[in-house]
Short mmCIF file of C-alpha atoms in Angstrom, two decimals:
data_model
loop_
_atom_site.label_atom_id
_atom_site.label_comp_id
_atom_site.label_asym_id
_atom_site.label_seq_id
_atom_site.Cartn_x
_atom_site.Cartn_y
_atom_site.Cartn_z
CA ASP A 1 -17.29 40.28 -9.96
CA VAL A 2 -15.51 37.73 -11.88
CA LYS A 3 -11.86 37.67 -11.97
CA VAL A 4 -8.83 36.51 -13.73
CA THR A 5 -5.61 37.58 -12.38
CA GLN A 6 -2.15 37.41 -13.73
CA SER A 7 0.64 37.35 -11.34
CA SER A 8 2.71 40.15 -12.98
CA ARG A 9 2.02 43.24 -14.97
CA TYR A 10 5.63 43.76 -16.28
CA LEU A 11 8.44 41.36 -16.40
CA VAL A 12 12.02 41.82 -17.70
CA LYS A 13 13.96 38.68 -18.14
CA ARG A 14 17.43 37.46 -19.61
CA THR A 15 17.82 35.51 -22.65
CA GLY A 16 17.99 31.77 -21.60
CA GLU A 17 16.02 32.10 -18.34
CA LYS A 18 13.15 30.04 -17.51
CA VAL A 19 10.09 32.14 -17.16
CA PHE A 20 6.90 31.40 -15.44
CA LEU A 21 3.59 33.37 -15.97
CA GLU A 22 0.92 32.55 -13.57
CA CYS A 23 -2.89 32.96 -14.10
CA VAL A 24 -5.65 32.29 -11.50
CA GLN A 25 -9.35 32.41 -12.17
CA ASP A 26 -12.14 32.36 -9.54
CA MET A 27 -15.21 31.36 -11.66
CA ASP A 28 -14.63 27.57 -11.73
CA HIS A 29 -14.33 27.63 -15.49
CA GLU A 30 -13.32 24.41 -17.16
CA ASN A 31 -11.26 26.22 -20.04
CA MET A 32 -8.27 28.24 -19.65
CA PHE A 33 -6.24 29.91 -22.38
CA TRP A 34 -2.73 31.55 -22.96
CA TYR A 35 -2.51 33.98 -25.88
CA ARG A 36 0.14 36.30 -26.98
CA GLN A 37 -0.79 39.72 -28.40
CA ASP A 38 1.37 41.43 -31.00
CA PRO A 39 0.56 44.53 -33.08
CA GLY A 40 -0.79 43.45 -36.49
CA LEU A 41 -1.04 39.85 -35.35
CA GLY A 42 -3.88 39.98 -33.03
CA LEU A 43 -4.29 37.25 -30.38
CA ARG A 44 -2.60 34.13 -31.06
CA LEU A 45 -3.48 30.99 -29.17
CA ILE A 46 -0.37 29.43 -27.42
CA TYR A 47 -1.97 26.64 -25.31
CA PHE A 48 -5.30 25.91 -23.89
CA SER A 49 -6.62 23.70 -21.14
CA TYR A 50 -10.10 22.13 -20.89
CA ASP A 51 -9.56 20.34 -17.60
CA VAL A 52 -7.03 19.70 -14.83
CA LYS A 53 -3.91 18.28 -16.20
CA MET A 54 -5.45 18.38 -19.63
CA LYS A 55 -3.85 20.63 -22.49
CA GLU A 56 -3.85 21.13 -26.15
CA LYS A 57 -1.40 23.07 -28.34
CA GLY A 58 -2.60 26.28 -29.97
CA ASP A 59 -1.22 27.87 -32.87
CA ILE A 60 1.96 28.90 -31.67
CA PRO A 61 3.29 26.42 -28.91
CA GLU A 62 6.88 26.22 -29.88
CA GLY A 63 9.12 27.36 -27.00
CA TYR A 64 6.28 27.22 -24.48
CA SER A 65 4.80 24.70 -22.17
CA VAL A 66 1.92 24.78 -19.78
CA SER A 67 0.82 23.36 -16.44
CA ARG A 68 -2.60 22.92 -14.82
CA GLU A 69 -2.42 21.13 -11.56
CA LYS A 70 -5.39 22.72 -10.10
CA LYS A 71 -8.69 23.87 -11.90
CA GLU A 72 -8.29 27.53 -10.85
CA ARG A 73 -4.72 27.98 -11.98
CA PHE A 74 -3.00 27.83 -15.47
CA SER A 75 0.80 28.49 -15.79
CA LEU A 76 2.86 29.34 -18.73
CA ILE A 77 6.43 28.38 -19.04
CA LEU A 78 9.06 29.69 -21.35
CA GLU A 79 11.73 27.06 -21.11
CA SER A 80 14.46 29.27 -22.33
CA ALA A 81 13.37 32.72 -23.15
CA SER A 82 14.47 34.33 -26.30
CA THR A 83 14.16 37.97 -27.53
CA ASN A 84 11.31 37.13 -29.95
CA GLN A 85 9.16 36.00 -27.04
CA THR A 86 9.02 39.64 -25.91
CA SER A 87 5.38 40.29 -26.12
CA MET A 88 2.16 40.89 -24.25
CA TYR A 89 0.55 37.69 -22.71
CA LEU A 90 -2.97 37.32 -22.03
CA CYS A 91 -4.72 34.70 -19.88
CA ALA A 92 -8.32 33.92 -20.20
CA SER A 93 -10.93 31.55 -18.88
CA SER A 94 -14.38 30.44 -20.07
CA ALA A 95 -17.11 28.02 -19.53
CA ILE A 96 -17.56 25.65 -22.54
CA GLY A 97 -18.70 27.52 -25.54
CA GLN A 98 -19.13 30.78 -23.40
CA GLU A 99 -17.80 34.28 -22.95
CA ALA A 100 -14.02 34.38 -22.23
CA PHE A 101 -12.78 36.51 -19.37
CA PHE A 102 -9.34 37.95 -19.64
CA GLY A 103 -6.71 38.97 -17.19
CA GLN A 104 -4.94 42.26 -17.27
CA GLY A 105 -1.96 41.12 -19.29
CA THR A 106 1.62 40.53 -18.52
CA ARG A 107 4.13 42.52 -20.68
CA LEU A 108 7.27 40.48 -20.93
CA THR A 109 10.52 41.85 -22.13
CA VAL A 110 13.48 39.53 -23.01
CA VAL A 111 16.77 41.06 -23.12
CA ALA B 1 -9.43 24.45 -39.63
CA GLN B 2 -10.91 27.26 -37.67
CA ARG B 3 -10.03 30.78 -38.71
CA VAL B 4 -11.19 34.28 -38.14
CA THR B 5 -10.32 36.93 -40.63
CA GLN B 6 -10.65 40.77 -39.99
CA PRO B 7 -9.41 42.45 -43.32
CA GLU B 8 -8.97 46.01 -41.85
CA LYS B 9 -6.25 46.86 -39.46
CA LEU B 10 -7.32 50.28 -39.14
CA LEU B 11 -10.69 51.92 -39.71
CA SER B 12 -11.01 55.80 -39.35
CA VAL B 13 -14.49 57.44 -39.38
CA PHE B 14 -15.99 60.73 -38.38
CA LYS B 15 -18.03 61.08 -35.40
CA GLY B 16 -21.66 60.51 -36.34
CA ALA B 17 -20.78 58.49 -39.38
CA PRO B 18 -21.84 54.72 -39.67
CA VAL B 19 -19.33 51.99 -38.80
CA GLU B 20 -18.98 48.50 -40.02
CA LEU B 21 -16.16 46.34 -38.93
CA LYS B 22 -15.68 43.14 -41.11
CA CYS B 23 -15.34 39.71 -39.84
CA ASN B 24 -15.25 36.55 -41.86
CA TYR B 25 -14.79 32.91 -40.42
CA SER B 26 -14.18 29.45 -41.55
CA TYR B 27 -15.50 26.49 -39.55
CA SER B 28 -17.25 23.40 -40.68
CA GLY B 29 -19.55 23.25 -37.57
CA SER B 30 -21.78 25.69 -35.81
CA PRO B 31 -19.73 28.18 -34.14
CA GLU B 32 -20.29 30.60 -31.46
CA LEU B 33 -19.32 34.07 -32.72
CA PHE B 34 -18.22 37.01 -30.50
CA TRP B 35 -17.03 40.50 -30.66
CA TYR B 36 -14.56 41.76 -27.93
CA VAL B 37 -13.29 45.37 -27.29
CA GLN B 38 -10.23 46.66 -25.83
CA TYR B 39 -10.25 50.31 -24.67
CA SER B 40 -6.97 52.09 -24.05
CA ARG B 41 -5.30 50.56 -20.88
CA GLN B 42 -8.12 48.20 -20.12
CA ARG B 43 -8.44 44.62 -20.35
CA LEU B 44 -10.10 42.81 -23.35
CA GLN B 45 -13.83 42.53 -22.70
CA LEU B 46 -16.92 41.07 -24.48
CA LEU B 47 -18.83 43.40 -26.34
CA LEU B 48 -21.52 41.08 -27.75
CA ARG B 49 -22.28 37.51 -29.01
CA HIS B 50 -24.39 36.46 -31.75
CA ILE B 51 -26.55 34.02 -29.72
CA SER B 52 -27.87 36.87 -27.48
CA ARG B 53 -28.82 39.10 -30.38
CA GLU B 54 -28.37 42.18 -28.23
CA SER B 55 -27.41 45.64 -29.05
CA ILE B 56 -24.67 46.90 -26.78
CA LYS B 57 -23.56 50.45 -26.78
CA GLY B 58 -25.42 50.77 -30.00
CA PHE B 59 -23.44 48.02 -31.77
CA THR B 60 -25.16 45.12 -33.53
CA ALA B 61 -23.80 42.13 -35.23
CA ASP B 62 -25.61 39.54 -37.47
CA LEU B 63 -24.36 36.06 -38.20
CA ASN B 64 -24.54 35.24 -41.91
CA LYS B 65 -23.98 31.64 -42.36
CA GLY B 66 -24.16 31.90 -46.03
CA GLU B 67 -21.42 34.33 -46.28
CA THR B 68 -19.66 33.08 -43.10
CA SER B 69 -19.55 36.66 -41.79
CA PHE B 70 -20.23 38.38 -38.58
CA HIS B 71 -19.78 41.94 -39.25
CA LEU B 72 -20.15 44.54 -36.48
CA LYS B 73 -22.16 47.68 -37.18
CA LYS B 74 -23.08 50.98 -35.50
CA PRO B 75 -25.21 53.53 -37.14
CA PHE B 76 -23.76 56.58 -35.55
CA ALA B 77 -20.09 56.44 -34.20
CA GLN B 78 -19.03 58.27 -31.09
CA GLU B 79 -15.52 59.18 -29.98
CA GLU B 80 -15.68 56.74 -27.06
CA ASP B 81 -15.97 53.90 -29.58
CA SER B 82 -12.28 54.41 -30.41
CA ALA B 83 -10.78 51.11 -29.39
CA MET B 84 -9.30 47.83 -30.70
CA TYR B 85 -12.03 45.26 -31.79
CA TYR B 86 -11.57 41.41 -32.09
CA CYS B 87 -13.82 39.04 -33.61
CA ALA B 88 -13.60 35.54 -31.96
CA LEU B 89 -15.01 32.18 -32.61
CA SER B 90 -15.69 29.36 -30.24
CA ASN B 91 -17.16 25.82 -30.31
CA SER B 92 -18.20 23.60 -27.55
CA GLY B 93 -16.89 20.47 -29.41
CA THR B 94 -13.26 21.78 -29.59
CA TYR B 95 -13.08 24.15 -26.63
CA LYS B 96 -10.82 26.34 -28.56
CA TYR B 97 -11.36 30.03 -28.80
CA ILE B 98 -9.89 31.72 -31.84
CA PHE B 99 -9.46 35.54 -32.31
CA GLY B 100 -8.92 37.46 -35.55
CA THR B 101 -5.99 39.93 -35.90
CA GLY B 102 -8.13 42.82 -34.80
CA THR B 103 -9.32 46.30 -36.16
CA ARG B 104 -8.44 49.52 -34.61
CA LEU B 105 -11.26 51.92 -34.94
CA LYS B 106 -10.62 55.63 -34.71
CA VAL B 107 -13.46 57.84 -34.48
CA LEU B 108 -12.45 61.44 -35.46
CA ALA B 109 -13.95 64.58 -33.98
#
């Protein structure tokens, strides 16, 4: 059974904190993605990575950075958390042009 | 630019009625189109993709390149079809995976 695992289901952080969201996949996929999911806005792509140490900005990269030091792990970093980053964050992985597999999501609340 | 448009945020139908969830896309190349579904309290999962031309849980979707559409259809809705549905586009050249804003389907008894 394929697996994409996000390190936390729920997180509560304070404004200004540096926040790390971790994602691990066990399918040897080249591509990994971070999205945020908000009601009425769907899934918006924050960053994606197509190889180790390779990344590209998605549609809403401001306030976020990413790290991919190993093929199986893709981290999303909120440099200085703000209340407008309160959201559900979804990680996904895929082989090139193939089905994407999703993690269970991390609901982040910034207070 | 790649874009996926789902014009309906909410679609309510009665059990046994036909369902059509609309999806339009913009992309200059040859995209891969997908439908994903998210049931309550479950993770997002693939429903079907255009290249496989399968029918999954009674749903079908036809890629219409002339109209740049990939509408999802089911002839007779069931209550268990109630979920959030997302249309998505991918392309091997760009690696990006773009989703629409989603349509919530409610099937009423």
